[in-house]
Amino acid sequence: MSTTHEAGWAHASGALRGPTWLREPLDPNALVPQLWSDHARKVDGVLEVAGVKLTDLVAEHGSPAYVLDEDDFRARARAFRDAFADFDVYYAGKAFLSVAVAKWIAEEGLCLDVCSSGELLVAQRAGVDMARVGYHGNNKTPAEIARAVELGVGRIIVDSFDEVARVTALGERRSGAGEPDVRVMVRVTAGVEAHTHEYIATAHEDQKFGFSITSGDAFEAVRRLSEAPGVTLLGLHSHIGSQIFDSSGFEVAARRVLALHARVASELGVTMPEMDLGGGFGIAYTTQDDPSTPARLAAEMAAIVAHECRGLGISAPRLSIEPGRAIVGPSMCTVYEVGTVKDVALDGGATRLYVSVDGGMSDNIRTALYDADYSCTLANRSSEAPPRLARVVGKHCEAGDVVVKDEFLPSDVTAGDLLAVPATGAYCRSMASNYNHALRPPVVAVRNGASRVIVRRETEEDLLATDMGES
Ligand code: LLP
């Protein structure tokens, strides 16, 4: 018999081995604490988050569901606020945003980064002080910019010469009418591409965001904005990537951005009061990841900036950062119900255990999209059965619909069991889709033994609401 396999993790061949970093656990029931929110624990095999048993939560709210540990979220927000006490901390709402979460962010004293008119609407509905909101995006229309400015948004991050023209025209109109200035930052590409444990320093970045420093575009954008009536130029903005563990990428970026900041001061005589170094701080999805702490990040970033400013002979601008994933990511988990379990024969006589759950790529696209690694645990009981390597898949009509590529689960995992996947707070609900007309799951906040829905499950009526039918 001959079988052909395409390359890649989705097409196993030969003996069944997990990735090298994945160790077979002594007890597959045990939680790996660093992957879970602070108030997650198992009691007689049942996973509890903030005192709420996930068995009860599913009985009340259904499955699948995102479970958000409110106190854990707030504690992570406060940890960034306190560690970066000399900075402004903007929570990046793209990671996950709802009206409740926007309120928590404001209550904990953080600012908010939005990158669309939809996210801005959520901030508005939550009653967030617009002066503490930053507005991003690489394609903001004149109407979107005008609306944000009218709402009193604290800073618009300008991303192209088209936007320079839009902001300049708006500033001119506003100054003519005696209205307050449009407050802007300039998004620059520092020529650093950072991802996880590596960063690449490049002369040019072949991507859509920001103005290149090396080409001179960034300086030119700053020049035009600094001369524009009705526009207040706050400073430069740089975001180098996501899920970063190593501060050397920030160091190279800060050096390049501060050099531009100093050049603007010496050549244009303009001292910009602020600078934003973006987000991107990594979290633990599996045992491979060893994230830093806000305190260590703050100390490193402050030292990098102080060192560069000394070298340039300038005083440091007021700094800000924009963490998203590092605040909400570990605070949330997703609970699913197992529907089918299947042994699939592979080459060489091994079999892979496919465990199908009642969600999938519509509630977590990250495995399919980024080849992301996740882990999971049995959430409704303990098991004496030995661990077995399994692949957790969704219920979508697509072979790449994988939730957890490799995990050791008790080998008696069966239909009706609950599985919980940690660290799904960032870029899961916010990137969820209705693929295959799936209903997007609710976000259930848990705290002190009580649960409450902060984003409800979609209904069949929601699904059909935009379908105009045949008439
Ligand atoms: N600031 C800016 C300007 C950004 O573009 C981003 C993320 C952040 C802050 C927040 O980054 P964080 O701290 O959350 O890493 N969907 C991808 C991530 C895309 C991030 C886009 N920008 C994922 O699921 O990994």
mmCIF file with all atom_site columns, C-alpha atoms in Angstrom, residues 20-123:
data_model
loop_
_atom_site.group_PDB
_atom_site.id
_atom_site.type_symbol
_atom_site.label_atom_id
_atom_site.label_alt_id
_atom_site.label_comp_id
_atom_site.label_asym_id
_atom_site.label_entity_id
_atom_site.label_seq_id
_atom_site.pdbx_PDB_ins_code
_atom_site.Cartn_x
_atom_site.Cartn_y
_atom_site.Cartn_z
_atom_site.occupancy
_atom_site.B_iso_or_equiv
_atom_site.pdbx_formal_charge
_atom_site.auth_seq_id
_atom_site.auth_comp_id
_atom_site.auth_asym_id
_atom_site.auth_atom_id
_atom_site.pdbx_PDB_model_num
ATOM 1   C CA . THR A 1 20  ? 9.461   17.851 20.671 1.00 0.00 ? 20  THR A CA 1
ATOM 2   C CA . TRP A 1 21  ? 8.399   20.447 23.254 1.00 0.00 ? 21  TRP A CA 1
ATOM 3   C CA . LEU A 1 22  ? 5.296   18.503 24.266 1.00 0.00 ? 22  LEU A CA 1
ATOM 4   C CA . ARG A 1 23  ? 6.010   16.119 27.143 1.00 0.00 ? 23  ARG A CA 1
ATOM 5   C CA . GLU A 1 24  ? 3.720   13.308 28.130 1.00 0.00 ? 24  GLU A CA 1
ATOM 6   C CA . PRO A 1 25  ? 2.297   14.354 31.516 1.00 0.00 ? 25  PRO A CA 1
ATOM 7   C CA . LEU A 1 26  ? 2.416   12.071 34.527 1.00 0.00 ? 26  LEU A CA 1
ATOM 8   C CA . ASP A 1 27  ? -1.181  13.040 35.218 1.00 0.00 ? 27  ASP A CA 1
ATOM 9   C CA . PRO A 1 28  ? -3.220  14.245 32.234 1.00 0.00 ? 28  PRO A CA 1
ATOM 10  C CA . ASN A 1 29  ? -5.818  15.683 34.637 1.00 0.00 ? 29  ASN A CA 1
ATOM 11  C CA . ALA A 1 30  ? -3.378  18.219 36.091 1.00 0.00 ? 30  ALA A CA 1
ATOM 12  C CA . LEU A 1 31  ? -3.531  21.874 35.076 1.00 0.00 ? 31  LEU A CA 1
ATOM 13  C CA . VAL A 1 32  ? -0.358  23.644 33.968 1.00 0.00 ? 32  VAL A CA 1
ATOM 14  C CA . PRO A 1 33  ? -0.912  26.757 36.110 1.00 0.00 ? 33  PRO A CA 1
ATOM 15  C CA . GLN A 1 34  ? 1.107   29.210 34.021 1.00 0.00 ? 34  GLN A CA 1
ATOM 16  C CA . LEU A 1 35  ? -1.278  28.733 31.070 1.00 0.00 ? 35  LEU A CA 1
ATOM 17  C CA . TRP A 1 36  ? -4.435  29.596 32.996 1.00 0.00 ? 36  TRP A CA 1
ATOM 18  C CA . SER A 1 37  ? -5.971  32.643 34.600 1.00 0.00 ? 37  SER A CA 1
ATOM 19  C CA . ASP A 1 38  ? -5.136  33.118 38.246 1.00 0.00 ? 38  ASP A CA 1
ATOM 20  C CA . HIS A 1 39  ? -8.418  31.769 39.565 1.00 0.00 ? 39  HIS A CA 1
ATOM 21  C CA . ALA A 1 40  ? -8.539  28.525 37.558 1.00 0.00 ? 40  ALA A CA 1
ATOM 22  C CA . ARG A 1 41  ? -8.245  25.250 39.433 1.00 0.00 ? 41  ARG A CA 1
ATOM 23  C CA . LYS A 1 42  ? -9.540  21.716 39.349 1.00 0.00 ? 42  LYS A CA 1
ATOM 24  C CA . VAL A 1 43  ? -11.736 20.393 42.118 1.00 0.00 ? 43  VAL A CA 1
ATOM 25  C CA . ASP A 1 44  ? -12.346 16.634 41.856 1.00 0.00 ? 44  ASP A CA 1
ATOM 26  C CA . GLY A 1 45  ? -11.419 16.860 38.195 1.00 0.00 ? 45  GLY A CA 1
ATOM 27  C CA . VAL A 1 46  ? -13.898 19.645 37.424 1.00 0.00 ? 46  VAL A CA 1
ATOM 28  C CA . LEU A 1 47  ? -12.351 22.861 36.173 1.00 0.00 ? 47  LEU A CA 1
ATOM 29  C CA . GLU A 1 48  ? -13.446 25.928 38.129 1.00 0.00 ? 48  GLU A CA 1
ATOM 30  C CA . VAL A 1 49  ? -12.694 29.487 37.129 1.00 0.00 ? 49  VAL A CA 1
ATOM 31  C CA . ALA A 1 50  ? -13.214 32.131 39.803 1.00 0.00 ? 50  ALA A CA 1
ATOM 32  C CA . GLY A 1 51  ? -15.276 29.663 41.794 1.00 0.00 ? 51  GLY A CA 1
ATOM 33  C CA . VAL A 1 52  ? -17.577 28.765 38.899 1.00 0.00 ? 52  VAL A CA 1
ATOM 34  C CA . LYS A 1 53  ? -17.577 25.109 37.835 1.00 0.00 ? 53  LYS A CA 1
ATOM 35  C CA . LEU A 1 54  ? -17.419 24.902 34.052 1.00 0.00 ? 54  LEU A CA 1
ATOM 36  C CA . THR A 1 55  ? -19.938 22.055 34.217 1.00 0.00 ? 55  THR A CA 1
ATOM 37  C CA . ASP A 1 56  ? -22.416 24.504 35.815 1.00 0.00 ? 56  ASP A CA 1
ATOM 38  C CA . LEU A 1 57  ? -21.433 27.273 33.439 1.00 0.00 ? 57  LEU A CA 1
ATOM 39  C CA . VAL A 1 58  ? -22.139 25.077 30.406 1.00 0.00 ? 58  VAL A CA 1
ATOM 40  C CA . ALA A 1 59  ? -25.408 23.875 31.935 1.00 0.00 ? 59  ALA A CA 1
ATOM 41  C CA . GLU A 1 60  ? -26.484 27.500 32.306 1.00 0.00 ? 60  GLU A CA 1
ATOM 42  C CA . HIS A 1 61  ? -24.961 29.208 29.252 1.00 0.00 ? 61  HIS A CA 1
ATOM 43  C CA . GLY A 1 62  ? -24.388 26.369 26.779 1.00 0.00 ? 62  GLY A CA 1
ATOM 44  C CA . SER A 1 63  ? -21.316 25.319 24.853 1.00 0.00 ? 63  SER A CA 1
ATOM 45  C CA . PRO A 1 64  ? -19.015 26.456 23.392 1.00 0.00 ? 64  PRO A CA 1
ATOM 46  C CA . ALA A 1 65  ? -18.410 29.513 25.551 1.00 0.00 ? 65  ALA A CA 1
ATOM 47  C CA . TYR A 1 66  ? -15.564 31.905 26.213 1.00 0.00 ? 66  TYR A CA 1
ATOM 48  C CA . VAL A 1 67  ? -15.003 32.220 29.967 1.00 0.00 ? 67  VAL A CA 1
ATOM 49  C CA . LEU A 1 68  ? -13.450 35.485 31.121 1.00 0.00 ? 68  LEU A CA 1
ATOM 50  C CA . ASP A 1 69  ? -11.921 35.688 34.602 1.00 0.00 ? 69  ASP A CA 1
ATOM 51  C CA . GLU A 1 70  ? -12.768 39.313 35.418 1.00 0.00 ? 70  GLU A CA 1
ATOM 52  C CA . ASP A 1 71  ? -10.461 39.734 38.405 1.00 0.00 ? 71  ASP A CA 1
ATOM 53  C CA . ASP A 1 72  ? -7.587  38.186 36.481 1.00 0.00 ? 72  ASP A CA 1
ATOM 54  C CA . PHE A 1 73  ? -8.198  40.606 33.594 1.00 0.00 ? 73  PHE A CA 1
ATOM 55  C CA . ARG A 1 74  ? -8.329  43.575 35.938 1.00 0.00 ? 74  ARG A CA 1
ATOM 56  C CA . ALA A 1 75  ? -5.193  42.410 37.763 1.00 0.00 ? 75  ALA A CA 1
ATOM 57  C CA . ARG A 1 76  ? -3.248  42.133 34.507 1.00 0.00 ? 76  ARG A CA 1
ATOM 58  C CA . ALA A 1 77  ? -4.443  45.597 33.462 1.00 0.00 ? 77  ALA A CA 1
ATOM 59  C CA . ARG A 1 78  ? -3.357  46.997 36.841 1.00 0.00 ? 78  ARG A CA 1
ATOM 60  C CA . ALA A 1 79  ? -0.020  45.192 36.628 1.00 0.00 ? 79  ALA A CA 1
ATOM 61  C CA . PHE A 1 80  ? 0.750   47.025 33.372 1.00 0.00 ? 80  PHE A CA 1
ATOM 62  C CA . ARG A 1 81  ? -0.567  50.314 34.752 1.00 0.00 ? 81  ARG A CA 1
ATOM 63  C CA . ASP A 1 82  ? 1.579   50.039 37.897 1.00 0.00 ? 82  ASP A CA 1
ATOM 64  C CA . ALA A 1 83  ? 4.731   48.663 36.283 1.00 0.00 ? 83  ALA A CA 1
ATOM 65  C CA . PHE A 1 84  ? 4.547   51.315 33.561 1.00 0.00 ? 84  PHE A CA 1
ATOM 66  C CA . ALA A 1 85  ? 3.602   54.071 36.013 1.00 0.00 ? 85  ALA A CA 1
ATOM 67  C CA . ASP A 1 86  ? 5.659   56.648 34.090 1.00 0.00 ? 86  ASP A CA 1
ATOM 68  C CA . PHE A 1 87  ? 4.054   55.622 30.794 1.00 0.00 ? 87  PHE A CA 1
ATOM 69  C CA . ASP A 1 88  ? 0.509   55.829 29.472 1.00 0.00 ? 88  ASP A CA 1
ATOM 70  C CA . VAL A 1 89  ? -0.840  52.320 28.929 1.00 0.00 ? 89  VAL A CA 1
ATOM 71  C CA . TYR A 1 90  ? -3.343  51.918 26.102 1.00 0.00 ? 90  TYR A CA 1
ATOM 72  C CA . TYR A 1 91  ? -5.176  48.576 26.068 1.00 0.00 ? 91  TYR A CA 1
ATOM 73  C CA . ALA A 1 92  ? -5.315  47.370 22.448 1.00 0.00 ? 92  ALA A CA 1
ATOM 74  C CA . GLY A 1 93  ? -9.015  46.673 21.974 1.00 0.00 ? 93  GLY A CA 1
ATOM 75  C CA . LYS A 1 94  ? -8.440  44.637 18.820 1.00 0.00 ? 94  LYS A CA 1
ATOM 76  C CA . ALA A 1 95  ? -7.402  41.732 21.066 1.00 0.00 ? 95  ALA A CA 1
ATOM 77  C CA . PHE A 1 96  ? -10.889 41.688 22.597 1.00 0.00 ? 96  PHE A CA 1
ATOM 78  C CA . LEU A 1 97  ? -13.348 44.466 23.212 1.00 0.00 ? 97  LEU A CA 1
ATOM 79  C CA . SER A 1 98  ? -16.849 44.677 24.617 1.00 0.00 ? 98  SER A CA 1
ATOM 80  C CA . VAL A 1 99  ? -18.664 47.423 26.487 1.00 0.00 ? 99  VAL A CA 1
ATOM 81  C CA . ALA A 1 100 ? -17.968 45.734 29.839 1.00 0.00 ? 100 ALA A CA 1
ATOM 82  C CA . VAL A 1 101 ? -14.268 45.300 29.081 1.00 0.00 ? 101 VAL A CA 1
ATOM 83  C CA . ALA A 1 102 ? -13.933 48.915 27.909 1.00 0.00 ? 102 ALA A CA 1
ATOM 84  C CA . LYS A 1 103 ? -15.455 49.991 31.253 1.00 0.00 ? 103 LYS A CA 1
ATOM 85  C CA . TRP A 1 104 ? -13.075 47.774 33.228 1.00 0.00 ? 104 TRP A CA 1
ATOM 86  C CA . ILE A 1 105 ? -10.136 49.271 31.342 1.00 0.00 ? 105 ILE A CA 1
ATOM 87  C CA . ALA A 1 106 ? -11.277 52.790 32.193 1.00 0.00 ? 106 ALA A CA 1
ATOM 88  C CA . GLU A 1 107 ? -11.954 51.841 35.818 1.00 0.00 ? 107 GLU A CA 1
ATOM 89  C CA . GLU A 1 108 ? -8.449  50.418 36.152 1.00 0.00 ? 108 GLU A CA 1
ATOM 90  C CA . GLY A 1 109 ? -6.982  53.676 34.880 1.00 0.00 ? 109 GLY A CA 1
ATOM 91  C CA . LEU A 1 110 ? -5.804  52.559 31.448 1.00 0.00 ? 110 LEU A CA 1
ATOM 92  C CA . CYS A 1 111 ? -6.291  54.309 28.131 1.00 0.00 ? 111 CYS A CA 1
ATOM 93  C CA . LEU A 1 112 ? -7.773  52.548 25.091 1.00 0.00 ? 112 LEU A CA 1
ATOM 94  C CA . ASP A 1 113 ? -6.429  51.920 21.591 1.00 0.00 ? 113 ASP A CA 1
ATOM 95  C CA . VAL A 1 114 ? -9.100  51.392 18.927 1.00 0.00 ? 114 VAL A CA 1
ATOM 96  C CA . CYS A 1 115 ? -8.437  50.699 15.267 1.00 0.00 ? 115 CYS A CA 1
ATOM 97  C CA . SER A 1 116 ? -11.837 51.006 13.641 1.00 0.00 ? 116 SER A CA 1
ATOM 98  C CA . SER A 1 117 ? -15.045 52.978 13.847 1.00 0.00 ? 117 SER A CA 1
ATOM 99  C CA . GLY A 1 118 ? -16.691 49.847 15.293 1.00 0.00 ? 118 GLY A CA 1
ATOM 100 C CA . GLU A 1 119 ? -14.258 49.674 18.200 1.00 0.00 ? 119 GLU A CA 1
ATOM 101 C CA . LEU A 1 120 ? -14.703 53.407 18.692 1.00 0.00 ? 120 LEU A CA 1
ATOM 102 C CA . LEU A 1 121 ? -18.453 52.850 18.915 1.00 0.00 ? 121 LEU A CA 1
ATOM 103 C CA . VAL A 1 122 ? -17.941 50.307 21.714 1.00 0.00 ? 122 VAL A CA 1
ATOM 104 C CA . ALA A 1 123 ? -15.746 52.780 23.591 1.00 0.00 ? 123 ALA A CA 1
#
